């Protein structure tokens, strides 16, 4: 593709939405509906990459925190801890009810 063929100007809506031109979607293998990720290169360019599997999302939340300042990993650990506590409580409750019978 020549430089003039590899550049397209698209409009961005008030909601920040832009349409990826069909030839670029086909070239990159972006399905519609589908998902893409935007990556900033070391040179400062923004590159659009298709997401083909869950592995493509790896690292997407690095450095991000929720309103309480927790990372995704911290939140996941907290949720797993709560889930394990609930599971333990259910096991105790039903083990106690079996003994009552």
Coordinates of C-alpha atoms in Angstrom, one line a residue:
X1 CA 0.0 0.0 0.0
X2 CA 1.3 3.4 -0.8
X3 CA 1.4 6.2 1.8
X4 CA -1.7 7.9 0.3
X5 CA -3.6 4.5 0.4
X6 CA -2.6 3.8 4.0
X7 CA -3.9 7.0 5.5
X8 CA -7.5 7.9 6.1
X9 CA -9.2 10.7 7.9
X10 CA -12.2 9.8 9.9
X11 CA -14.6 11.8 12.1
X12 CA -14.8 11.4 15.8
X13 CA -18.3 11.6 17.4
X14 CA -19.1 13.6 20.5
X15 CA -18.9 10.3 22.4
X16 CA -15.3 9.7 21.2
X17 CA -16.3 7.1 18.6
X18 CA -14.6 6.7 15.3
X19 CA -15.1 4.2 12.5
X20 CA -12.1 2.1 11.5
X21 CA -12.2 2.1 7.7
X22 CA -13.2 -1.3 6.1
X23 CA -9.9 -1.9 4.4
X24 CA -8.0 -1.5 7.7
X25 CA -10.4 -3.8 9.5
X26 CA -10.0 -6.4 6.8
X27 CA -6.2 -6.0 6.8
X28 CA -6.0 -6.3 10.6
X29 CA -8.6 -9.1 10.8
X30 CA -10.8 -7.0 13.1
X31 CA -14.3 -8.6 13.3
X32 CA -17.4 -6.6 13.7
X33 CA -18.6 -6.4 16.3
X34 CA -15.2 -6.8 17.8
X35 CA -12.7 -5.3 20.2
X36 CA -9.4 -3.5 19.6
X37 CA -6.7 -2.1 21.9
X38 CA -4.8 1.2 21.5
X39 CA -1.1 1.0 22.2
X40 CA 1.3 3.9 22.5
X41 CA 4.7 3.0 21.0
X42 CA 8.1 4.1 22.3
X43 CA 8.0 6.7 19.5
X44 CA 4.7 8.1 20.8
X45 CA 2.5 6.8 18.0
X46 CA -0.8 5.3 18.8
X47 CA -1.3 1.9 17.1
X48 CA -4.6 0.0 16.8
X49 CA -4.3 -3.8 17.4
X50 CA -7.0 -6.4 17.2
X51 CA -7.8 -8.5 20.2
X52 CA -7.9 -12.1 19.1
X53 CA -7.8 -13.8 22.5
X54 CA -8.0 -13.1 26.2
X55 CA -4.2 -13.2 26.2
X56 CA -4.2 -10.0 24.1
X57 CA -5.7 -8.2 27.1
X58 CA -2.7 -9.2 29.4
X59 CA -1.3 -6.1 31.1
X60 CA -4.1 -3.8 30.0
X61 CA -4.8 -2.8 33.7
X62 CA -1.2 -2.3 34.7
X63 CA -0.9 0.8 36.8
X64 CA -4.7 1.3 37.0
X65 CA -6.5 1.5 40.3
X66 CA -10.1 1.7 41.4
X67 CA -11.7 4.5 43.5
X68 CA -10.1 3.0 46.7
X69 CA -6.6 2.9 45.1
X70 CA -6.6 -0.9 44.7
X71 CA -5.0 -2.6 41.7
X72 CA -7.0 -5.3 39.7
X73 CA -4.8 -7.9 41.4
X74 CA -5.6 -6.6 44.9
X75 CA -9.3 -6.6 44.1
X76 CA -9.2 -10.1 42.8
X77 CA -7.3 -11.3 45.9
X78 CA -9.9 -9.6 48.1
X79 CA -12.8 -11.2 46.1
X80 CA -11.2 -14.6 46.3
X81 CA -10.7 -14.3 50.1
X82 CA -14.4 -13.3 50.5
X83 CA -15.5 -16.2 48.2
X84 CA -13.4 -18.7 50.3
X85 CA -14.8 -17.3 53.5
X86 CA -18.4 -17.7 52.2
X87 CA -17.6 -21.2 51.0
X88 CA -16.2 -22.2 54.4
X89 CA -19.3 -20.8 56.1
X90 CA -21.6 -22.7 53.8
X91 CA -19.6 -25.9 54.5
X92 CA -19.8 -25.4 58.3
X93 CA -23.5 -24.6 58.1
X94 CA -24.4 -27.6 56.1
X95 CA -22.1 -29.9 58.1
X96 CA -23.8 -28.7 61.3
X97 CA -27.3 -29.4 59.8
X98 CA -26.2 -32.9 58.7
X99 CA -25.2 -33.6 62.3
X100 CA -28.6 -32.5 63.6
X101 CA -30.4 -35.1 61.6

